[in-house]
CSV table of C-alpha atoms in Angstrom, one decimal:
chain,number,residue,atom,x,y,z
A,1213,MET,CA,44.1,17.4,114.8
A,1214,HIS,CA,43.8,17.4,111.1
A,1215,ARG,CA,39.8,18.5,111.6
A,1216,ILE,CA,41.1,21.8,112.9
A,1217,GLN,CA,44.5,22.8,112.1
A,1218,ILE,CA,42.9,26.1,109.3
A,1219,ALA,CA,40.8,27.0,112.2
A,1220,VAL,CA,43.1,27.1,115.1
A,1221,GLY,CA,45.5,28.4,112.6
A,1222,THR,CA,42.9,31.5,112.3
A,1223,VAL,CA,43.1,31.8,115.6
A,1224,LEU,CA,45.8,31.1,117.2
A,1225,ILE,CA,47.4,34.7,115.4
A,1226,ILE,CA,44.4,36.7,116.6
A,1227,THR,CA,44.7,35.0,119.6
A,1228,LEU,CA,48.2,36.2,120.0
A,1229,LEU,CA,47.8,39.7,119.1
A,1230,PHE,CA,44.6,40.2,120.7
A,1231,PRO,CA,44.5,37.4,123.4
A,1232,ILE,CA,40.8,36.2,124.4
A,1233,SER,CA,39.2,34.9,127.5
A,1234,PHE,CA,37.0,32.0,128.3
A,1235,VAL,CA,33.6,32.7,130.2
A,1236,SER,CA,31.2,31.8,132.1
A,1237,ALA,CA,28.2,33.1,134.3
A,1238,THR,CA,29.0,30.1,136.8
A,1239,LYS,CA,31.9,27.6,137.7
A,1240,ASN,CA,31.5,24.3,137.4
A,1241,ASP,CA,30.9,21.7,140.7
A,1242,ASN,CA,32.2,18.4,141.3
A,1243,LYS,CA,32.6,15.8,143.3
A,1244,ASP,CA,35.9,15.2,141.8
A,1245,GLN,CA,37.7,18.8,142.2
A,1246,PHE,CA,40.7,17.8,144.2
A,1247,GLU,CA,41.6,18.8,147.6
A,1248,HIS,CA,45.3,19.9,148.7
A,1249,PRO,CA,47.1,18.0,151.9
A,1250,ALA,CA,46.8,19.9,154.6
A,1251,SER,CA,50.9,20.8,154.4
A,1252,MET,CA,50.4,22.7,151.4
A,1253,LYS,CA,48.4,25.0,153.0
A,1254,HIS,CA,51.0,28.1,154.0
A,1255,SER,CA,51.6,28.1,149.5
A,1256,ALA,CA,49.0,30.6,150.1
A,1257,ARG,CA,47.4,29.6,146.6
A,1258,ARG,CA,44.6,31.5,145.3
A,1259,TYR,CA,42.3,33.1,143.5
A,1260,ILE,CA,42.4,36.5,142.9
A,1261,ASN,CA,38.7,38.7,142.3
A,1262,LYS,CA,40.4,40.5,139.0
A,1263,PRO,CA,39.1,40.4,135.4
A,1264,SER,CA,39.1,37.1,133.9
A,1265,ILE,CA,42.8,35.8,132.9
A,1266,GLN,CA,43.1,35.4,129.0
A,1267,LEU,CA,44.6,32.1,127.7
A,1268,GLY,CA,44.1,31.7,123.9
A,1269,PRO,CA,43.9,28.3,122.6
A,1270,ARG,CA,46.7,26.5,123.3
A,1271,PRO,CA,44.9,25.0,126.4
A,1272,LEU,CA,42.6,23.6,124.7
A,1273,LEU,CA,44.5,22.6,121.7
A,1274,LEU,CA,46.3,20.2,124.0
A,1275,VAL,CA,43.5,19.2,125.9
A,1276,ASP,CA,41.7,18.0,122.6
A,1277,ASP,CA,44.9,16.1,121.8
A,1278,MET,CA,44.4,14.1,124.6
A,1279,ASP,CA,43.9,10.3,124.9
A,1280,ASP,CA,40.2,9.4,125.6
A,1281,SER,CA,40.2,9.8,129.6
A,1282,ALA,CA,38.0,10.5,132.0
A,1283,LEU,CA,40.7,13.5,132.7
A,1284,LYS,CA,40.1,14.9,129.1
A,1285,LYS,CA,36.4,15.0,129.5
A,1286,LYS,CA,36.9,16.6,132.7
A,1287,LEU,CA,39.2,19.1,130.9
A,1288,GLN,CA,36.7,19.9,128.2
A,1289,GLN,CA,34.2,20.5,130.6
A,1290,CYS,CA,35.8,23.5,131.9
A,1291,ALA,CA,36.4,25.5,128.4
A,1292,ASN,CA,33.7,27.8,129.6
A,1293,GLU,CA,34.4,28.9,132.7
A,1294,THR,CA,36.1,32.2,133.9
A,1295,PHE,CA,39.5,31.6,134.5
A,1296,TYR,CA,42.0,33.6,137.5
A,1297,LYS,CA,45.1,33.4,138.1
A,1298,THR,CA,46.5,30.5,140.5
A,1299,ASP,CA,49.9,30.2,142.7
A,1300,PHE,CA,50.4,27.1,141.2
A,1301,SER,CA,51.1,28.1,137.7
A,1302,ILE,CA,54.6,30.0,137.4
A,1303,GLY,CA,56.0,32.1,134.8
A,1304,HIS,CA,59.3,30.6,133.9
A,1305,ARG,CA,61.9,33.0,132.5
A,1306,GLY,CA,58.2,35.1,132.2
A,1307,ALA,CA,56.1,33.5,128.9
A,1308,ALA,CA,59.1,32.6,127.4
A,1309,LEU,CA,57.3,30.1,124.7
A,1310,GLN,CA,56.7,32.8,122.6
A,1311,PHE,CA,58.2,36.5,124.4
A,1312,PRO,CA,62.1,37.0,124.7
A,1313,GLU,CA,62.6,35.6,128.3
A,1314,HIS,CA,63.4,38.2,131.0
A,1315,SER,CA,62.0,40.5,129.3
A,1316,LYS,CA,58.8,43.2,130.1
A,1317,GLU,CA,57.2,41.9,127.6
A,1318,SER,CA,57.1,38.1,129.1
A,1319,TYR,CA,56.6,39.3,132.2
A,1320,GLU,CA,53.2,40.9,130.7
A,1321,ALA,CA,52.0,37.9,128.6
A,1322,ALA,CA,52.9,35.7,132.2
A,1323,ALA,CA,50.9,37.2,133.9
A,1324,GLN,CA,47.9,38.1,131.4
A,1325,THR,CA,47.9,33.8,130.9
A,1326,GLY,CA,47.8,33.2,134.6
A,1327,ALA,CA,50.7,32.9,136.1
A,1328,GLY,CA,50.7,33.7,140.1
A,1329,ILE,CA,54.1,34.2,140.3
A,1330,ILE,CA,56.9,35.1,137.7
A,1331,GLU,CA,60.6,34.0,137.7
A,1332,CYS,CA,63.1,37.2,137.7
A,1333,ASP,CA,66.7,34.6,137.7
A,1334,VAL,CA,69.5,37.3,138.8
A,1335,THR,CA,72.9,37.8,137.6
A,1336,PHE,CA,75.1,41.0,137.4
A,1337,THR,CA,76.9,44.3,135.6
A,1338,LYS,CA,80.3,45.6,135.9
A,1339,ASP,CA,78.7,47.9,137.7
A,1340,LYS,CA,76.8,45.3,140.3
A,1341,VAL,CA,73.7,46.2,139.3
A,1342,LEU,CA,71.5,43.3,139.4
A,1343,VAL,CA,70.1,42.4,136.5
A,1344,CYS,CA,67.3,39.6,135.0
A,1345,ARG,CA,68.9,37.0,132.3
A,1346,HIS,CA,69.1,33.1,133.0
A,1347,SER,CA,73.2,33.2,132.7
A,1348,GLN,CA,75.7,36.3,132.9
A,1349,CYS,CA,77.2,35.3,129.4
A,1350,ASP,CA,74.3,34.8,127.8
A,1351,LEU,CA,73.7,38.5,126.3
A,1352,HIS,CA,75.1,37.0,122.7
A,1353,THR,CA,71.9,34.8,122.6
A,1354,THR,CA,69.3,36.4,123.9
A,1355,THR,CA,70.1,40.7,123.1
A,1356,ASN,CA,70.6,42.0,120.0
A,1357,ILE,CA,74.2,43.0,121.7
A,1358,LEU,CA,76.0,41.6,118.4
A,1359,THR,CA,74.3,43.9,116.4
A,1360,THR,CA,75.8,46.8,118.8
A,1361,THR,CA,79.0,48.6,119.2
A,1362,LEU,CA,78.7,47.1,122.6
A,1363,ALA,CA,79.8,43.7,121.0
A,1364,ASN,CA,83.6,45.1,120.6
A,1365,LYS,CA,83.3,45.1,124.6
A,1366,CYS,CA,82.4,41.3,125.0
A,1367,SER,CA,84.8,38.3,127.3
A,1368,SER,CA,84.9,36.8,123.8
A,1369,PRO,CA,83.4,39.1,120.6
A,1370,PRO,CA,83.4,37.0,117.4
A,1371,ASP,CA,86.5,36.1,115.5
A,1372,PHE,CA,86.2,37.6,112.2
A,1373,SER,CA,89.8,36.2,110.5
A,1374,SER,CA,88.4,32.3,111.9
A,1375,ASP,CA,86.7,30.3,109.5
A,1376,ARG,CA,83.9,29.9,112.8
A,1377,PRO,CA,84.0,33.2,114.1
A,1378,PHE,CA,81.6,33.1,116.6
A,1379,ALA,CA,82.3,29.3,117.6
A,1380,ASN,CA,83.5,30.9,121.1
A,1381,VAL,CA,81.8,33.8,121.5
A,1382,GLN,CA,80.7,35.4,125.2
A,1383,CYS,CA,79.3,38.4,126.0
A,1384,CYS,CA,78.4,39.0,129.7
A,1385,THR,CA,76.6,41.2,131.5
A,1386,SER,CA,80.0,41.2,134.1
A,1387,ASP,CA,81.2,43.1,130.4
A,1388,ILE,CA,79.5,46.1,130.5
A,1389,THR,CA,77.7,48.9,132.8
A,1390,LEU,CA,73.8,48.3,133.8
A,1391,ALA,CA,73.6,52.0,131.6
A,1392,GLU,CA,75.4,49.4,129.2
A,1393,PHE,CA,72.3,46.5,129.7
A,1394,LYS,CA,69.6,48.8,129.3
A,1395,THR,CA,70.1,49.8,125.8
A,1396,LEU,CA,69.9,46.4,124.5
A,1397,LYS,CA,66.4,44.3,123.8
A,1398,ALA,CA,66.2,41.2,123.9
A,1399,LYS,CA,65.5,38.3,122.2
A,1400,MET,CA,64.5,35.0,121.5
A,1401,ASN,CA,67.4,32.9,122.9
A,1402,THR,CA,68.8,31.5,119.9
A,1403,GLY,CA,72.8,31.3,118.2
A,1404,ASN,CA,74.0,29.5,115.1
A,1405,PRO,CA,77.7,28.6,116.2
A,1406,ASN,CA,78.3,27.4,112.9
A,1407,ALA,CA,77.4,30.9,111.1
A,1408,ASN,CA,80.3,33.2,109.7
A,1409,THR,CA,77.7,36.7,109.7
A,1410,VAL,CA,76.2,38.0,112.4
A,1411,LYS,CA,72.3,37.8,110.5
A,1412,GLU,CA,73.2,33.9,109.9
A,1413,TYR,CA,73.9,33.7,113.8
A,1414,LEU,CA,71.1,35.4,115.0
A,1415,ASN,CA,68.5,33.8,112.4
A,1416,ALA,CA,69.0,30.3,114.6
A,1417,MET,CA,64.9,30.2,115.5
A,1418,PRO,CA,64.5,26.8,117.6
A,1419,HIS,CA,60.8,24.7,116.5
A,1420,PRO,CA,58.1,26.1,117.7
A,1421,ARG,CA,59.4,29.3,118.7
A,1422,THR,CA,58.7,32.6,117.3
A,1423,ASP,CA,60.6,35.6,116.9
A,1424,LEU,CA,57.3,38.2,116.0
A,1425,TYR,CA,57.2,39.9,119.7
A,1426,SER,CA,61.4,39.9,119.7
A,1427,ALA,CA,61.5,43.5,117.9
A,1428,ASN,CA,61.2,46.1,121.0
A,1429,ALA,CA,61.1,43.7,124.0
A,1430,THR,CA,62.8,45.4,126.7
A,1431,VAL,CA,65.5,43.8,129.3
A,1432,LEU,CA,64.9,45.0,133.4
A,1433,SER,CA,67.0,45.4,136.1
A,1434,HIS,CA,66.1,43.3,139.0
A,1435,ALA,CA,65.2,46.2,140.6
A,1436,GLU,CA,62.6,47.0,137.7
A,1437,SER,CA,61.5,43.5,137.5
A,1438,ILE,CA,59.5,43.7,141.3
A,1439,GLU,CA,58.2,47.2,140.7
A,1440,LEU,CA,56.4,45.6,137.5
A,1441,PHE,CA,55.8,42.3,139.2
A,1442,LYS,CA,54.3,44.7,142.3
A,1443,ARG,CA,51.9,45.7,139.4
A,1444,LEU,CA,51.1,43.2,138.2
A,1445,ASN,CA,49.7,42.2,141.4
A,1446,VAL,CA,52.0,38.9,141.7
A,1447,LYS,CA,54.7,36.6,144.0
A,1448,MET,CA,57.8,36.6,142.5
A,1449,THR,CA,60.5,34.3,142.7
A,1450,PRO,CA,64.1,35.2,141.9
A,1451,GLU,CA,66.8,32.3,141.2
A,1452,LEU,CA,70.3,33.5,142.1
A,1453,LYS,CA,72.3,33.0,139.3
A,1454,ALA,CA,75.8,30.9,139.9
A,1455,PRO,CA,78.5,33.4,138.7
A,1456,SER,CA,80.4,33.2,135.5
A,1457,VAL,CA,83.4,35.2,137.0
A,1458,GLU,CA,85.5,34.2,140.0
A,1459,MET,CA,84.3,35.5,142.9
A,1460,PRO,CA,84.8,37.8,145.1
A,1461,PHE,CA,84.3,40.3,141.3
A,1462,HIS,CA,86.0,43.6,142.8
A,1463,GLY,CA,85.2,42.8,146.3
A,1464,PHE,CA,81.6,41.7,145.3
A,1465,THR,CA,81.2,38.8,147.3
A,1466,GLN,CA,78.7,35.7,146.5
A,1467,GLN,CA,77.1,36.3,150.3
A,1468,ALA,CA,77.1,40.1,149.8
A,1469,TYR,CA,75.9,38.9,145.9
A,1470,ALA,CA,72.7,36.8,147.9
A,1471,GLN,CA,72.0,39.5,150.1
A,1472,LYS,CA,71.6,42.0,147.7
A,1473,MET,CA,68.8,39.9,146.1
A,1474,ILE,CA,67.0,40.1,149.4
A,1475,ASP,CA,67.9,43.8,149.8
A,1476,GLU,CA,66.3,45.0,146.8
A,1477,TYR,CA,63.1,43.1,147.8
A,1478,LYS,CA,63.4,44.9,151.4
A,1479,ALA,CA,63.7,48.4,150.1
A,1480,ALA,CA,60.8,47.8,147.3
A,1481,GLY,CA,58.3,46.4,150.6
A,1482,VAL,CA,57.5,43.5,149.3
A,1483,LYS,CA,56.7,41.2,152.4
A,1484,PRO,CA,58.7,38.1,152.4
A,1485,LYS,CA,55.5,35.8,151.9
A,1486,ASN,CA,55.5,36.7,148.2
A,1487,VAL,CA,59.1,35.5,147.7
A,1488,TYR,CA,60.2,32.2,147.0
A,1489,PRO,CA,64.4,33.0,146.4
A,1490,GLN,CA,65.6,30.1,144.3
A,1491,SER,CA,69.1,28.5,144.0
A,1492,PHE,CA,70.7,25.4,142.5
A,1493,ASN,CA,74.1,26.5,145.5
A,1494,LEU,CA,73.1,24.9,148.7
A,1495,ASP,CA,75.1,27.5,150.3
A,1496,ASP,CA,73.3,30.6,149.1
A,1497,VAL,CA,69.6,28.8,150.2
A,1498,LEU,CA,71.4,28.4,153.8
A,1499,TYR,CA,72.8,31.8,154.1
A,1500,TRP,CA,69.2,33.1,153.1
A,1501,ILE,CA,68.1,30.6,155.9
A,1502,THR,CA,70.4,31.8,158.3
A,1503,ASN,CA,70.8,35.7,157.7
A,1504,GLU,CA,67.3,36.0,156.4
A,1505,PRO,CA,64.8,33.7,158.0
A,1506,GLU,CA,61.9,35.4,156.9
A,1507,PHE,CA,62.9,34.9,153.2
A,1508,GLY,CA,64.7,31.9,153.9
A,1509,LYS,CA,61.7,29.8,155.3
A,1510,GLN,CA,60.2,29.8,151.8
A,1511,ALA,CA,63.5,29.5,149.6
A,1512,ILE,CA,63.7,26.8,147.2
A,1513,PHE,CA,66.6,24.7,147.0
A,1514,LEU,CA,67.1,23.6,143.0
A,1515,GLU,CA,67.9,20.3,141.8
A,1516,ASN,CA,70.9,20.2,139.5
A,1517,MET,CA,70.2,16.2,137.7
A,1518,ASP,CA,70.9,16.4,134.5
A,1519,SER,CA,70.5,12.4,134.0
A,1520,VAL,CA,68.6,9.2,135.6
A,1521,ALA,CA,72.2,8.3,136.8
A,1522,ASP,CA,72.0,11.7,139.0
A,1523,LEU,CA,69.4,10.5,141.3
A,1524,PRO,CA,69.9,7.9,143.9
A,1525,GLU,CA,72.0,11.2,144.9
A,1526,ALA,CA,70.1,13.5,145.0
A,1527,ILE,CA,67.7,10.9,146.8
A,1528,ALA,CA,69.9,10.3,149.7
A,1529,ARG,CA,70.8,14.2,150.0
A,1530,LEU,CA,66.9,15.2,150.6
A,1531,SER,CA,67.1,13.3,154.3
A,1532,THR,CA,69.6,16.0,154.9
A,1533,LEU,CA,68.0,19.0,153.6
A,1534,PRO,CA,65.2,19.1,156.4
A,1535,ASP,CA,67.5,19.6,159.7
A,1536,LYS,CA,68.8,22.2,157.4
A,1537,GLY,CA,65.7,24.5,157.5
A,1538,ILE,CA,65.4,23.8,153.9
A,1539,LYS,CA,61.4,22.9,153.2
A,1540,ILE,CA,60.6,23.3,149.3
A,1541,VAL,CA,62.8,21.4,146.8
A,1542,ALA,CA,62.7,22.3,143.0
A,1543,PRO,CA,63.4,18.3,140.9
A,1544,PRO,CA,63.3,18.7,136.5
A,1545,LEU,CA,59.6,17.5,135.7
A,1546,TRP,CA,61.4,14.3,135.3
A,1547,GLY,CA,62.6,13.4,138.6
A,1548,LEU,CA,59.1,13.3,140.5
A,1549,VAL,CA,57.8,10.7,137.9
A,1550,THR,CA,58.4,7.2,136.9
A,1551,LEU,CA,56.1,4.3,134.9
A,1552,ASN,CA,54.8,1.2,136.1
A,1553,GLU,CA,54.7,-2.4,134.9
A,1554,SER,CA,51.4,-1.0,132.3
A,1555,ASN,CA,53.3,2.2,131.6
A,1556,GLN,CA,51.5,4.3,133.5
A,1557,ILE,CA,52.4,7.5,135.2
A,1558,ILE,CA,53.8,7.3,138.7
A,1559,PRO,CA,55.4,8.8,141.8
A,1560,SER,CA,58.7,8.3,141.7
A,1561,LYS,CA,61.0,7.3,144.2
A,1562,TYR,CA,62.1,10.8,144.9
A,1563,ALA,CA,58.9,12.1,145.2
A,1564,GLU,CA,57.8,9.5,147.0
A,1565,THR,CA,60.8,10.3,149.6
A,1566,ALA,CA,60.5,13.7,150.0
A,1567,LYS,CA,56.5,13.5,150.8
A,1568,ALA,CA,57.9,11.4,153.5
A,1569,LEU,CA,60.3,14.4,154.8
A,1570,GLY,CA,57.6,16.6,155.4
A,1571,LEU,CA,59.5,18.6,151.9
A,1572,ASP,CA,57.5,20.7,149.9
A,1573,ILE,CA,57.9,20.5,145.7
A,1574,ILE,CA,58.0,22.4,142.8
A,1575,THR,CA,58.8,21.6,139.0
A,1576,TRP,CA,60.7,23.0,136.3
A,1577,THR,CA,59.5,22.9,133.4
A,1578,LEU,CA,56.8,22.0,131.7
A,1579,GLU,CA,56.2,23.6,127.8
A,1580,ARG,CA,60.4,23.5,127.4
A,1581,SER,CA,59.6,20.7,125.5
A,1582,ARG,CA,59.7,20.5,121.8
A,1583,LEU,CA,56.7,18.5,120.2
A,1584,LEU,CA,56.2,14.7,122.0
A,1585,LYS,CA,55.1,12.5,119.8
A,1586,ASN,CA,59.1,11.3,119.9
A,1587,GLY,CA,58.7,10.9,124.0
A,1588,GLY,CA,59.6,14.1,124.8
A,1589,GLY,CA,63.2,14.7,125.1
A,1590,TRP,CA,65.1,15.9,128.6
A,1591,TYR,CA,62.0,16.9,130.3
A,1592,TYR,CA,60.5,13.6,130.0
A,1593,GLN,CA,63.5,11.3,130.6
A,1594,THR,CA,62.3,8.6,132.5
A,1595,ILE,CA,58.1,8.7,131.1
A,1596,THR,CA,59.3,8.6,127.1
A,1597,GLU,CA,57.8,5.1,126.7
A,1598,ALA,CA,54.2,6.3,127.7
A,1599,ILE,CA,54.8,9.6,125.9
A,1600,ASN,CA,53.3,10.2,121.9
A,1601,ASN,CA,51.3,13.6,122.2
A,1602,ASP,CA,51.3,17.0,122.7
A,1603,GLY,CA,47.9,15.9,125.5
A,1604,ASP,CA,50.4,14.1,126.9
A,1605,THR,CA,51.5,17.6,128.6
A,1606,MET,CA,47.6,17.2,130.3
A,1607,THR,CA,48.2,13.9,131.7
A,1608,LEU,CA,51.7,14.8,133.3
A,1609,LEU,CA,51.1,17.7,135.4
A,1610,ASP,CA,47.5,16.1,136.3
A,1611,VAL,CA,49.9,13.1,138.4
A,1612,LEU,CA,52.3,15.8,139.8
A,1613,ALA,CA,49.3,17.8,140.9
A,1614,LYS,CA,46.7,15.1,142.6
A,1615,GLU,CA,49.6,11.4,143.1
A,1616,VAL,CA,52.6,13.8,143.5
A,1617,GLY,CA,51.2,16.9,145.4
A,1618,VAL,CA,53.6,19.8,144.2
A,1619,LEU,CA,53.5,23.1,145.4
A,1620,GLY,CA,53.5,24.3,142.0
A,1621,VAL,CA,55.2,24.0,137.8
A,1622,PHE,CA,56.8,26.3,136.8
A,1623,SER,CA,56.2,26.7,133.1
A,1624,ASP,CA,57.4,28.8,129.4
A,1625,TRP,CA,53.1,28.9,128.8
A,1626,PRO,CA,51.4,30.1,132.3
A,1627,ALA,CA,47.8,29.2,130.3
A,1628,THR,CA,48.2,25.8,130.0
A,1629,VAL,CA,49.0,25.1,133.8
A,1630,THR,CA,46.6,27.8,134.9
A,1631,TYR,CA,43.4,26.6,132.9
A,1632,TYR,CA,44.6,23.1,134.8
A,1633,ALA,CA,44.6,24.7,137.9
A,1634,ASN,CA,41.2,26.8,137.4
A,1635,CYS,CA,39.9,23.1,136.4
A,1636,MET,CA,40.8,21.4,138.8
A,1637,LYS,CA,40.1,23.9,141.5
A,1638,ILE,CA,43.7,24.2,142.5
A,1639,ARG,CA,43.5,27.5,144.8
């Protein structure tokens, strides 16, 4: 990779400010192009005849970093194509690798880099208005609240009488009203619990992310995100987040919370086929299936697995889901793959079981790991021994698409998945 570092450094800076497109007059036909099985057609993945998507240099950097293979050669041959958005590419919290998650700017970047579906994690404020945040109690790390007078309203504000004033800091959307929430600015998700000052607490950017686009990042209500997604012409996948407060919250029940999320799509005139509601809470998914069947039929049950030890229980649970009306499951990346005796990445028992039961699969989250030279960390825990460079991102993606047959992939940088999907003619 040393041979391109200087040029890429310059291109990356220019591209992040003024994104570029890879353009060609024609697309390459390839007899080996991947066709999806019939069971996946309902996902409605397709290219949209809109201006070309702006992918920037990262996808080709990953391809260049791959070990030599037929896949690498195939991906290199797509460099000069025109790219279009695809539902296979799902913006995880927008484009959170470079932009503050769940901000207007992050969502716009996700659409610009080809995400056909974008996620708003849904929680609620003190006045029970739905907003986009990954957690009800993450404002101290994902916004500038600690630099404002609203810090005094936090559930657990900094304790400057302590040797570690930020050790237990916690600021929740449920601590403030929507009007107060809208005065905040989104920022990259960082926080140093060992800091002594607010500045030190906020100055904790994890590698390889950046604060470059945090200066004026805009927080959004859930309803505002819907209107933005409509303008961006993308589908929507809201995740109903587990409340951090005791429910009912001032009379606001879990069922009312689940219903309100769907009601906001109905009020905005969004067709159910364009919405993929998600939850880690099985009862939420079952509520939608029973009470909002048009939305519930493509509701996603998120698998909550922390380690390989959780796989047997998750596999056993799969057989109970179809009878409950669940059609789509979403485990983490590592739950879908394992290694064979030759150290090659292959589908896991979980993936094989889900497919045998007729369940469709979406997975999370590509491009959320640090550099992969040391095995990739949590998201690659079942295939660590086969991971030694960033290009292995594309190798994993290829197995997920062709051998596991996932409907889509959540990514913190949708351009990567968009590039692969376009190259393989995944529609």
